[in-house]
Amino acid sequence: MQETWRWFGPDDTVSLEQIVQAGASGVVTALDHIPTGEVWPRQDIAERNALLFSHGLEWSVVESVPVHQDIKLRKGDYQRLIENYRTTLKNLGAEGVTRVCYNFMPVVDWTRTNLDFELDNASSALRFEMTDFVAYDAFILKREGAENDYSDDLLEQAKSRLQAMSTAQQEDLEINIIAGLPGGEGSWDREGIRAAIKQFTDLGTAGLRANLIAFLRDIIPAAEEAGVVLAIHPDDPPFSLFGLPRVVSTADDARYLTTEVDSAHNGLTMCAGSYGARSDNDLVAMVKEFGSRIQFVHLRNIKREADGSFYESEHLSGDNDIVGLVSALLTEERDRADNGAALPQIPMRPDHGHAMGDEKNDPNVRPGYSYAGRMKGLAELRGVIHTVSALSSLQPR
């Protein structure tokens, strides 16, 4: 697998020199200065590409070309927005950037309730705590119908949790949930998020799934023409938030979208942390089934709890079988190489890292994107990859 690194552009606290020092050969980045829905100009793409190349790095994956909410709803100016998306894919392909990660999550992007969850070793991780989320949804946001989505016991726990929170803690919780995390698509206020939620709950799961398939049918021909492969990121977390529909959370979801739009350019991002937050997702089995469609990998680990809560654990210590996952991915790469695939190597990045040392108290460090934490994760994953590769080479094919 190609070792890559998420980079947020020239204002990132991690420099390109540090990425090279960490041992990555590829960069995962996006043109975040361009508003969602607008065309990425070819010149801007070329400039970012040249900057990476000047440091000996490849622009391995775009993460992400965001999908405008109007496209997900298929309303308003969505046809122009889809045409803009096609043009962006063509411009990326023309500049030799051929992998694009995106997601189809409605309203909120990846979501956590605690961005500074202290671990036993005093480093901090990202956490999704169900009781805190319900406290926000039912009693701070006061979403219409929220009380119907949770058990009486969970609502009581959430009410008690809210009563124990200070005003500052309640404000921090709201910021964490709706103000937007790194790589997301912006922030909301309460009135705005309530209105957006209602649009998507009215649309429902069947409607959102139909709109995803329609979007893929709109853009896959342009991706094929441009030589670009798409890799949809799963819902994070992979279950409903705010009563919203989820359509990329399970193996069944992946099976449906790859079958309905049967193109090699309609691919998947295997995010171990997102899919792995559900105990009914067997990640190794998913790689074996969908291997030819996996175009990008996020490797991280999580510890699940019975009520749906989870936190992001050490890369090699959690509920996900990272060694088995790496082994399955390397097998897929060898199969691609044996079959003469145009893109045999799969880019992976160490997804999210613990905040430690001086970075733990640095307000400029993006939650989940510390340098030391990700470098530690990359080193651990590199060791697994080298070991599995060495052992595999000893086995008869």
XYZ file of C-alpha atoms in Angstrom:
397
model
C 0.000 0.000 0.000
C 1.141 3.524 -0.652
C 1.710 5.458 2.571
C -0.077 8.808 2.392
C -0.811 11.717 4.719
C -3.808 14.017 5.055
C -2.729 17.631 4.489
C -5.004 20.656 4.837
C -3.021 22.953 2.581
C -0.526 25.756 3.200
C -2.122 26.752 6.530
C -1.798 23.229 7.969
C 0.197 22.996 11.192
C 2.061 20.079 9.604
C 4.465 21.055 6.844
C 5.243 19.133 3.672
C 8.788 18.681 4.979
C 7.403 16.945 8.051
C 5.288 14.666 5.878
C 8.393 13.604 3.982
C 10.204 13.046 7.294
C 7.337 10.820 8.468
C 8.032 8.570 5.486
C 4.889 9.128 3.416
C 5.223 9.308 -0.356
C 1.734 10.590 -1.111
C -0.524 13.367 0.090
C -4.280 13.390 0.544
C -5.525 16.942 0.168
C -8.261 19.166 -1.252
C -8.784 22.726 -2.456
C -10.724 23.821 0.601
C -10.683 27.481 -0.430
C -13.163 26.754 -3.231
C -16.804 26.900 -2.055
C -18.749 23.638 -2.111
C -20.404 23.176 -5.475
C -18.124 25.437 -7.493
C -15.705 24.226 -10.169
C -12.123 23.516 -9.177
C -10.119 25.468 -11.786
C -7.440 23.505 -13.562
C -4.857 26.172 -12.687
C -5.534 25.789 -8.957
C -5.215 22.013 -9.260
C -1.938 22.381 -11.162
C -0.532 24.757 -8.532
C -1.300 22.370 -5.670
C 0.144 19.482 -7.671
C 3.330 21.418 -8.401
C 3.752 22.355 -4.746
C 3.561 18.711 -3.682
C 5.824 17.583 -6.503
C 8.459 20.145 -5.462
C 8.744 18.223 -2.189
C 8.909 14.833 -3.879
C 5.308 14.003 -3.007
C 2.419 12.735 -5.110
C -1.132 14.033 -4.879
C -2.476 10.531 -4.342
C -6.098 11.189 -3.391
C -8.434 14.159 -3.337
C -10.239 14.227 -0.001
C -12.748 15.501 -0.690
C -14.649 17.040 -3.561
C -17.692 17.837 -1.402
C -21.175 17.038 -2.664
C -23.517 19.993 -2.215
C -26.603 19.408 -0.057
C -28.824 20.408 -3.013
C -27.396 17.470 -4.983
C -28.214 15.119 -2.115
C -31.761 16.501 -2.087
C -31.955 16.887 -5.902
C -33.536 20.267 -5.541
C -32.717 23.895 -6.229
C -29.720 24.420 -8.500
C -28.615 20.777 -8.381
C -28.270 20.303 -12.148
C -25.728 23.138 -12.418
C -23.937 21.770 -9.358
C -23.704 18.320 -10.947
C -22.282 19.833 -14.117
C -19.708 21.654 -11.980
C -18.802 18.341 -10.336
C -18.281 16.752 -13.760
C -16.036 19.638 -14.796
C -13.990 19.334 -11.603
C -13.437 15.620 -12.261
C -12.320 16.377 -15.813
C -9.909 19.067 -14.577
C -8.453 16.723 -11.963
C -7.964 13.961 -14.514
C -6.294 16.377 -16.915
C -3.747 17.186 -14.204
C -3.087 13.527 -13.424
C -5.019 13.406 -10.122
C -7.041 10.252 -10.533
C -8.559 9.255 -7.146
C -11.368 11.205 -5.484
C -12.854 10.490 -2.063
C -16.281 11.955 -1.265
C -19.219 11.254 1.012
C -23.011 11.421 0.846
C -23.757 12.119 4.519
C -26.719 14.466 4.956
C -26.384 17.704 6.976
C -23.504 16.747 9.297
C -20.172 15.307 8.236
C -18.111 13.105 10.577
C -19.291 13.685 14.136
C -17.771 13.374 17.604
C -18.970 14.625 20.992
C -15.586 14.831 22.731
C -12.430 16.016 20.969
C -10.185 15.630 24.021
C -10.997 12.265 25.595
C -8.123 11.464 27.927
C -6.668 7.963 27.735
C -4.804 6.045 30.418
C -1.451 7.239 29.063
C -2.593 10.910 29.256
C -2.791 11.351 25.486
C -6.181 12.345 24.130
C -8.458 10.822 21.520
C -11.707 11.545 19.718
C -14.876 10.055 21.207
C -18.518 9.707 20.294
C -20.588 9.401 23.476
C -24.197 8.407 22.865
C -25.613 9.863 26.084
C -24.006 13.233 25.366
C -25.305 13.194 21.807
C -28.843 12.428 22.939
C -28.597 15.170 25.564
C -27.787 17.618 22.797
C -30.322 16.316 20.269
C -33.318 15.985 22.619
C -32.728 18.694 25.221
C -30.480 21.402 23.734
C -31.359 21.349 20.053
C -34.866 20.089 20.967
C -35.282 18.485 17.556
C -38.879 17.711 16.734
C -39.555 14.008 17.291
C -36.194 13.332 18.956
C -37.870 11.698 21.935
C -39.292 9.020 19.610
C -35.822 7.938 18.430
C -34.431 6.874 21.801
C -35.418 4.539 24.607
C -36.874 5.939 27.831
C -33.786 4.774 29.714
C -31.431 6.568 27.330
C -33.494 9.767 27.508
C -33.362 9.671 31.299
C -29.602 9.145 31.238
C -29.244 12.018 28.791
C -31.371 14.316 30.943
C -29.238 13.527 33.988
C -26.072 14.052 31.957
C -27.291 17.446 30.782
C -28.143 18.543 34.320
C -24.592 17.691 35.380
C -23.069 19.837 32.618
C -22.006 23.413 33.145
C -23.050 26.050 30.622
C -19.527 25.980 29.199
C -19.650 22.202 28.789
C -22.988 22.454 26.986
C -21.541 25.086 24.666
C -18.492 22.927 23.951
C -20.736 19.956 23.168
C -22.715 21.998 20.668
C -19.557 23.288 19.019
C -18.168 19.765 18.706
C -21.350 18.439 17.090
C -22.536 21.181 14.721
C -19.676 23.651 14.265
C -17.780 21.423 11.829
C -14.720 19.193 12.229
C -11.591 19.179 10.002
C -12.351 18.193 6.429
C -16.079 18.720 6.902
C -18.294 21.088 5.000
C -18.822 23.948 7.428
C -20.933 24.714 10.447
C -24.560 25.233 11.427
C -26.566 27.209 13.924
C -29.554 25.649 15.677
C -32.222 27.103 13.433
C -30.315 26.165 10.286
C -29.618 22.594 11.329
C -33.236 22.006 12.363
C -34.437 23.112 8.932
C -31.826 21.010 7.117
C -32.639 17.940 9.207
C -36.328 18.215 8.342
C -35.599 18.251 4.609
C -33.675 14.997 4.810
C -35.983 13.229 7.242
C -38.831 14.076 4.865
C -36.753 12.587 2.022
C -36.129 9.386 3.993
C -33.680 6.539 3.486
C -35.184 5.316 0.214
C -35.161 8.842 -1.180
C -31.563 9.562 -0.191
C -30.398 6.212 -1.580
C -32.189 6.915 -4.862
C -30.541 10.340 -5.037
C -27.089 8.817 -4.452
C -27.622 6.360 -7.299
C -28.904 9.163 -9.535
C -25.843 11.267 -8.685
C -23.506 8.391 -9.542
C -25.256 7.816 -12.852
C -24.844 11.523 -13.557
C -21.114 11.685 -12.872
C -19.594 8.241 -13.478
C -19.471 8.733 -17.284
C -17.446 11.932 -16.725
C -15.157 10.086 -14.303
C -14.623 7.303 -16.833
C -13.799 9.820 -19.553
C -11.369 11.658 -17.246
C -9.689 8.476 -16.002
C -10.727 9.279 -12.418
C -11.914 6.698 -9.888
C -14.350 7.698 -7.152
C -14.200 6.255 -3.632
C -17.207 6.951 -1.424
C -16.492 7.321 2.286
C -18.871 5.553 4.671
C -21.128 7.362 7.106
C -19.283 8.393 10.260
C -20.635 7.163 12.596
C -22.416 4.469 10.562
C -25.830 4.900 12.139
C -28.504 7.568 12.164
C -27.852 10.916 13.840
C -30.706 13.391 14.386
C -33.051 10.824 12.809
C -31.283 11.357 9.476
C -31.118 8.649 6.810
C -27.853 6.753 6.330
C -27.065 4.952 3.072
C -23.340 4.029 3.249
C -23.024 2.275 6.605
C -23.021 -1.490 5.978
C -21.847 -4.180 3.584
C -25.393 -4.282 2.195
C -25.151 -0.562 1.406
C -21.814 -1.022 -0.371
C -23.199 -4.014 -2.264
C -26.239 -2.063 -3.431
C -24.421 0.995 -4.750
C -21.683 -0.978 -6.523
C -24.291 -3.239 -8.129
C -26.652 -0.464 -9.181
C -23.833 1.521 -10.796
C -21.561 -1.220 -12.070
C -18.424 0.633 -13.088
C -14.834 0.203 -11.976
C -14.839 3.986 -11.486
C -17.551 3.697 -8.837
C -15.374 2.705 -5.896
C -15.218 2.611 -2.125
C -13.111 4.072 0.650
C -12.468 1.399 3.258
C -12.506 3.505 6.421
C -11.789 1.006 9.169
C -12.909 3.383 11.889
C -16.234 4.257 10.289
C -17.328 0.803 9.147
C -15.757 -0.679 12.285
C -17.957 1.360 14.621
C -20.666 -1.225 13.838
C -20.039 -4.681 15.276
C -22.008 -6.281 12.416
C -19.502 -5.051 9.815
C -16.793 -7.674 9.167
C -14.033 -5.544 7.654
C -11.880 -8.428 6.431
C -14.871 -10.031 4.733
C -15.758 -6.688 3.159
C -12.264 -6.355 1.659
C -12.527 -9.867 0.248
C -15.937 -9.129 -1.286
C -15.396 -5.569 -2.500
C -11.617 -5.625 -2.995
C -11.665 -4.627 -6.652
C -13.753 -1.554 -5.774
C -11.626 -0.344 -2.858
C -9.607 2.629 -4.075
C -8.561 4.251 -0.801
C -8.073 3.126 2.796
C -8.285 4.892 6.153
C -6.610 2.779 8.818
C -7.631 3.512 12.402
C -9.008 1.546 15.293
C -11.864 2.012 17.726
C -13.224 0.625 20.987
C -16.957 0.074 20.793
C -19.422 0.224 23.676
C -22.827 -1.445 23.945
C -24.887 1.752 23.563
C -23.166 2.820 20.309
C -20.511 4.966 21.951
C -16.905 4.517 20.834
C -13.507 6.146 21.076
C -10.530 6.040 18.746
C -7.965 3.711 20.260
C -4.337 2.960 19.391
C -4.000 1.906 15.749
C -3.095 -1.663 16.748
C -5.223 -1.953 19.871
C -8.985 -1.938 19.419
C -11.946 -3.899 18.150
C -10.836 -3.883 14.503
C -8.572 -6.665 13.245
C -5.990 -4.372 11.670
C -3.546 -7.183 10.915
C -6.248 -9.219 9.154
C -7.425 -6.112 7.310
C -3.920 -5.251 6.106
C -3.384 -8.863 5.022
C -6.592 -8.854 2.975
C -5.689 -5.532 1.352
C -2.196 -6.732 0.425
C -3.722 -9.860 -1.124
C -5.990 -7.626 -3.188
C -2.990 -5.591 -4.339
C -1.114 -8.730 -5.419
C -4.172 -9.924 -7.343
C -4.366 -6.567 -9.110
C -0.703 -6.688 -10.042
C -1.026 -10.273 -11.305
C -3.971 -9.217 -13.473
C -2.194 -6.164 -14.907
C -4.435 -3.578 -13.219
C -3.749 0.036 -14.111
C -3.814 1.071 -10.423
C -2.518 -1.936 -8.470
C -1.392 -0.020 -5.382
C -4.008 1.210 -2.897
C -3.256 4.476 -1.065
C -3.751 4.319 2.683
C -3.368 6.899 5.384
C -3.155 6.605 9.169
C -6.523 8.090 10.034
C -6.660 10.307 13.095
C -3.972 10.300 15.726
C -3.894 10.864 19.439
C -2.789 14.249 20.722
C 0.331 13.855 22.832
C 3.266 15.864 24.113
C 3.245 19.573 23.281
C 0.516 19.075 20.691
C -2.016 18.027 23.319
C -2.445 21.591 24.564
C -1.891 23.374 21.259
C -5.174 25.017 20.124
C -3.867 25.231 16.550
C -3.702 21.451 16.118
C -6.778 20.099 14.353
C -8.645 17.473 16.403
C -7.524 14.033 15.243
C -4.745 15.420 13.069
C -1.745 15.772 15.348
C 1.648 15.169 13.776
C 3.122 12.925 16.473
C -0.017 10.808 16.867
C -0.338 10.119 13.162
C 3.386 9.522 12.746
C 3.187 6.950 15.548
C 0.208 5.314 13.828
C 1.952 5.293 10.461
C 5.062 3.696 11.952
C 2.976 0.964 13.586
C 1.033 0.305 10.398
C 4.230 0.268 8.361
C 5.553 -2.456 10.635
C 2.409 -4.528 10.128
C 2.563 -4.075 6.355
C 6.222 -5.076 6.144
C 5.733 -8.093 8.391
C 2.640 -9.359 6.564
C 4.357 -8.807 3.220
C 7.434 -10.726 4.328
C 5.379 -13.634 5.643
C 3.240 -13.715 2.509
C 6.317 -13.915 0.303
C 7.224 -17.167 2.046
C 3.883 -18.772 1.254
C 3.244 -20.522 -2.084
C 0.818 -18.654 -4.321
